[in-house]
Coordinates of C-alpha atoms in Angstrom, one line a residue:
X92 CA 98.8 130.3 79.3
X93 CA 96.4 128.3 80.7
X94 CA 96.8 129.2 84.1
X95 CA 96.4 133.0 82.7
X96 CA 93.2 132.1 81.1
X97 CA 91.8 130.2 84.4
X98 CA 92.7 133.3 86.9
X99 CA 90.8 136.1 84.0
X100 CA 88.1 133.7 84.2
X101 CA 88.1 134.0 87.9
X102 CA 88.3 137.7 88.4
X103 CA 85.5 137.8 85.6
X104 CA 83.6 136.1 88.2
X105 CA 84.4 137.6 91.1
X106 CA 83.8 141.0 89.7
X107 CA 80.8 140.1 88.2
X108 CA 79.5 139.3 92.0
X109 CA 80.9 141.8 93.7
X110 CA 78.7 144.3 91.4
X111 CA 75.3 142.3 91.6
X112 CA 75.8 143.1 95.3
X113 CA 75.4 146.8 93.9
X114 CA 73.2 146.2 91.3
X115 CA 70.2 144.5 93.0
X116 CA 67.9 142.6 90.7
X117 CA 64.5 142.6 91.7
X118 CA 63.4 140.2 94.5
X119 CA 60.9 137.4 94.5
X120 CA 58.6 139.2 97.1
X121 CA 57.7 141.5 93.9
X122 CA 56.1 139.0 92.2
X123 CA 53.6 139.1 95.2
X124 CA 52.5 142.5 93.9
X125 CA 50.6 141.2 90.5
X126 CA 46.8 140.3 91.0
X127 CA 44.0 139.6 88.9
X128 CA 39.9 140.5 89.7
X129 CA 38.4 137.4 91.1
X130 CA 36.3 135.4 89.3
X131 CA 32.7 136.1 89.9
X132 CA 31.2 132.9 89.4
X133 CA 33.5 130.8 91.1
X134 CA 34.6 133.4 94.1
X135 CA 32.6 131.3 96.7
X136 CA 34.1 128.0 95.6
X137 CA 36.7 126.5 97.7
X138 CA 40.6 126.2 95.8
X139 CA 42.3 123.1 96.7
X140 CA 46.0 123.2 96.1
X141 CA 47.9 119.7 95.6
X142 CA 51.3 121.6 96.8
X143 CA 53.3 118.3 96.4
X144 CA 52.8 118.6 92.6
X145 CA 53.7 122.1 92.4
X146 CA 56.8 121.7 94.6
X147 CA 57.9 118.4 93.1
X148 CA 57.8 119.4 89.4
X149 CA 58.3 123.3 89.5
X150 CA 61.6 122.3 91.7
X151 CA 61.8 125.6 92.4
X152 CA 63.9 125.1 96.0
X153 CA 65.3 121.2 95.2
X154 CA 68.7 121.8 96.4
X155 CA 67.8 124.4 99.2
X156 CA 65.4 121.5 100.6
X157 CA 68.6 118.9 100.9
X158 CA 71.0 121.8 102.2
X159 CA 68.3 122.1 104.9
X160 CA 67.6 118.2 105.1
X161 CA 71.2 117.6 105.2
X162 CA 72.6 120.7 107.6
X163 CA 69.5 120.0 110.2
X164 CA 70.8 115.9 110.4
X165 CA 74.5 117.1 111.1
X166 CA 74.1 119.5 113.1
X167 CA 70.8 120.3 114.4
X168 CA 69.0 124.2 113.9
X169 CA 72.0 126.8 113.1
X170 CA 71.7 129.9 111.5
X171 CA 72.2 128.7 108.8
X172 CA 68.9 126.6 108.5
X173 CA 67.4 129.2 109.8
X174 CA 68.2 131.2 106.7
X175 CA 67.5 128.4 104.4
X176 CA 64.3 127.9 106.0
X177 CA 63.1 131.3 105.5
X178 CA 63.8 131.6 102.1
X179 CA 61.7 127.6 101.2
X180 CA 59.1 129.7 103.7
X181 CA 59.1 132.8 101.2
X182 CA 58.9 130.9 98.2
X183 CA 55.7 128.7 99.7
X184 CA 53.9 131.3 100.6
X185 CA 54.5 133.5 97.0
X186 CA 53.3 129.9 95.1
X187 CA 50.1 129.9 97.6
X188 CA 49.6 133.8 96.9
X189 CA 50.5 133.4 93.3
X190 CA 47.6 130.4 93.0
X191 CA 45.1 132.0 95.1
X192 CA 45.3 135.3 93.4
X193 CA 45.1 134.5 90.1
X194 CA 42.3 131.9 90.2
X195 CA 40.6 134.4 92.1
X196 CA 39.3 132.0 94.7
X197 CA 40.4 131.4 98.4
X198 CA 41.6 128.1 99.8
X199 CA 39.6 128.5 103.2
X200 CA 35.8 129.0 102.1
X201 CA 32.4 128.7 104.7
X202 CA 29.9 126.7 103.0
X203 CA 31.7 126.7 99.2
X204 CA 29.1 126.6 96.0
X205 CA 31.9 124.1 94.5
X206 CA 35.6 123.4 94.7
X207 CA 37.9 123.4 92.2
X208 CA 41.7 121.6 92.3
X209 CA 44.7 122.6 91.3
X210 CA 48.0 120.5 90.3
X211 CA 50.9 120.9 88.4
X212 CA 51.6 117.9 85.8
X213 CA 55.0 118.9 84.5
X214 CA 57.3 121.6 84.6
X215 CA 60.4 122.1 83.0
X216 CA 63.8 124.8 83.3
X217 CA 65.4 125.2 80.3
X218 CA 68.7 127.0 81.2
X219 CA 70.6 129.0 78.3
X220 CA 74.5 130.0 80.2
X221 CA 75.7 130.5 76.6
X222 CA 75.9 134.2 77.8
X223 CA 78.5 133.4 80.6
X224 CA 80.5 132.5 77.3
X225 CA 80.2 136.6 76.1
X226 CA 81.1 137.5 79.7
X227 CA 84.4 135.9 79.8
X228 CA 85.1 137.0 76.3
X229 CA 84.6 140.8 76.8
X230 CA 84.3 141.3 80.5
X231 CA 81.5 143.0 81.8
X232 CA 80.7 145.6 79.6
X233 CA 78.4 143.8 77.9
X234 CA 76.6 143.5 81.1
X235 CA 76.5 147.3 81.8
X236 CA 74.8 147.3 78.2
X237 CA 71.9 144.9 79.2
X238 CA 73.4 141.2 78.7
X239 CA 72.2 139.1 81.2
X240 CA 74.4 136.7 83.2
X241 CA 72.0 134.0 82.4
X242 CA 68.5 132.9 81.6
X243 CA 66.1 130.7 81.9
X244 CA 62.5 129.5 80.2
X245 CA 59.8 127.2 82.3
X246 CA 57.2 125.5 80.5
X247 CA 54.1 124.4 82.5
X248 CA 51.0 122.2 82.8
X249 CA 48.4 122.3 85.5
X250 CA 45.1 120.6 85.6
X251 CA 42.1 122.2 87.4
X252 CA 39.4 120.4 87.9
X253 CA 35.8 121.5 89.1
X254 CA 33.6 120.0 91.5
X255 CA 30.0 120.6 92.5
X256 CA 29.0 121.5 96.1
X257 CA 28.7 117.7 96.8
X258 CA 32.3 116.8 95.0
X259 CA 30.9 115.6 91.7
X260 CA 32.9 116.9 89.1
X261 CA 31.7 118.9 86.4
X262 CA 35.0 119.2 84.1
X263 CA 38.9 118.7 83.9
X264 CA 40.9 121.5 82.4
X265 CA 44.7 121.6 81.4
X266 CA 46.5 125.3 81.1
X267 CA 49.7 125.9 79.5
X268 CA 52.3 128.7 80.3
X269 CA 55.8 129.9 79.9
X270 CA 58.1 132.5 81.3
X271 CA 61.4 133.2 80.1
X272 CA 63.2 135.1 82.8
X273 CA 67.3 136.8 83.2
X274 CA 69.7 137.3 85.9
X275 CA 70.8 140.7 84.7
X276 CA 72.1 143.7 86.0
X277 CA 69.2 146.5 86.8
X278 CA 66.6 144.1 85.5
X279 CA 65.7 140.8 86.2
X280 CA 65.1 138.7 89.5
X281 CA 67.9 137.6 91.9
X282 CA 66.2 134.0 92.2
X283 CA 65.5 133.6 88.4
X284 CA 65.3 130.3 87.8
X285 CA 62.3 130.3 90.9
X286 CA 60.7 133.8 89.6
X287 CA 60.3 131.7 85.6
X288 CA 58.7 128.9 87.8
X289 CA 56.6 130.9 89.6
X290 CA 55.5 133.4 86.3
X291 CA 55.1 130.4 84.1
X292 CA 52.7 128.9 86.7
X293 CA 51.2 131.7 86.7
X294 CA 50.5 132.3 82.8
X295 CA 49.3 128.0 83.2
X296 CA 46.5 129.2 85.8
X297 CA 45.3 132.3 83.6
X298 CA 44.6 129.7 80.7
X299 CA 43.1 127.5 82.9
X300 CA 40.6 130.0 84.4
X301 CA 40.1 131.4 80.8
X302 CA 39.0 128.3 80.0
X303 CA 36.3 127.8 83.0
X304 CA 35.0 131.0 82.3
X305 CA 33.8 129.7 78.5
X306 CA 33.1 126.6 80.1
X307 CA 30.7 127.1 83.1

């Protein structure tokens, strides 16, 4: 019996991969599509982007970083890091966008009227696979009926903090976001887990500059 309930379990699986490959979800490079006006009165400052932070606590590519560390010690560049590579590259350059768009400022700047800094202080996935529970249950209908595989919420913190043209700073603010996000057949994003971090960061920063706007 138990090897009956293992192999259904399997083929659940299995199915339920072989029809994603159909049923795209929406990639990460859509996210790249959402942006905000700029801020007038801080357009010509200068954003500086503590990108350890955000990588560190967002985790967003953790275990593609030590696939990469670990495949490039064995054996050197393969295909393989190559394709690891690019995705880390994609996911780097839609944080930078995602930062730079939504604070309305740019990170290169000629002669900035200020600067203003942007870290993440803590991030954290909260991952709900009670649904994988549904799927092996009843199959994959429920899938074709809008369950999602799986989903995720990311709570965030940044800090932005303002300086004056000559670095004295003016004030420290802390934004708060979430973003609750699915792996689900016609909706939802094929990295989810890494689209909530990215959305959550996002909502964080739209606080944050909220806040500077009643501020300064």
């Amino acid at each position: 019996m138990s090897h009956h309930i293992l192999n259904k379990t399997f083929l659940t699986i299995l199915t339920i991969g072989l029809i994603s490959l159909i049923f795209n979800c929406r990639s990460l490079e859509s996210l790249s599509e959402s942006e905000l006006n700029s801020v007038s009165s801080f357009d010509e400052y200068r954003l500086v982007i503590n990108y350890t932070s955000i990588e560190s606590n967002l985790l967003v590519f953790s275990s593609d970083k030590e696939s990469y560390e670990y495949l490039l010690s064995a054996g050197g560049e393969t295909g393989t890091t190559a394709s690891i590579r690019e995705k880390m590259d994609i996911v780097r350059s839609l944080l930078d966008s995602t930062i730079q768009n939504t604070m309305g400022m740019r990170t290169h700047v000629d002669n900035p009227a200020g600067y203003v800094s942007v870290l993440i202080r803590q991030a954290e996935h909260h991952i709900n696979g009670g649904w994988m529970a549904g799927i092996v249950l009843f199959g994959i209908i429920p899938l074709f009926m809008g369950a999602p595989v799986s989903e995720v919420t990311t709570e965030c913190e940044v800090e932005v903090a303002v300086f004056d043209e000559r670095k004295q700073l003016l004030t420290t603010l802390n934004g708060k976001g979430q973003s609750t996000e699915y792996m689900a057949f016609y909706y939802g994003y094929d990295q989810y887990i890494t689209a909530a971090g990215i959305i959550a960061l996002r909502n964080a920063l739209i606080d944050a500059r909220s806040q500077m706007e009643a501020a300064l």
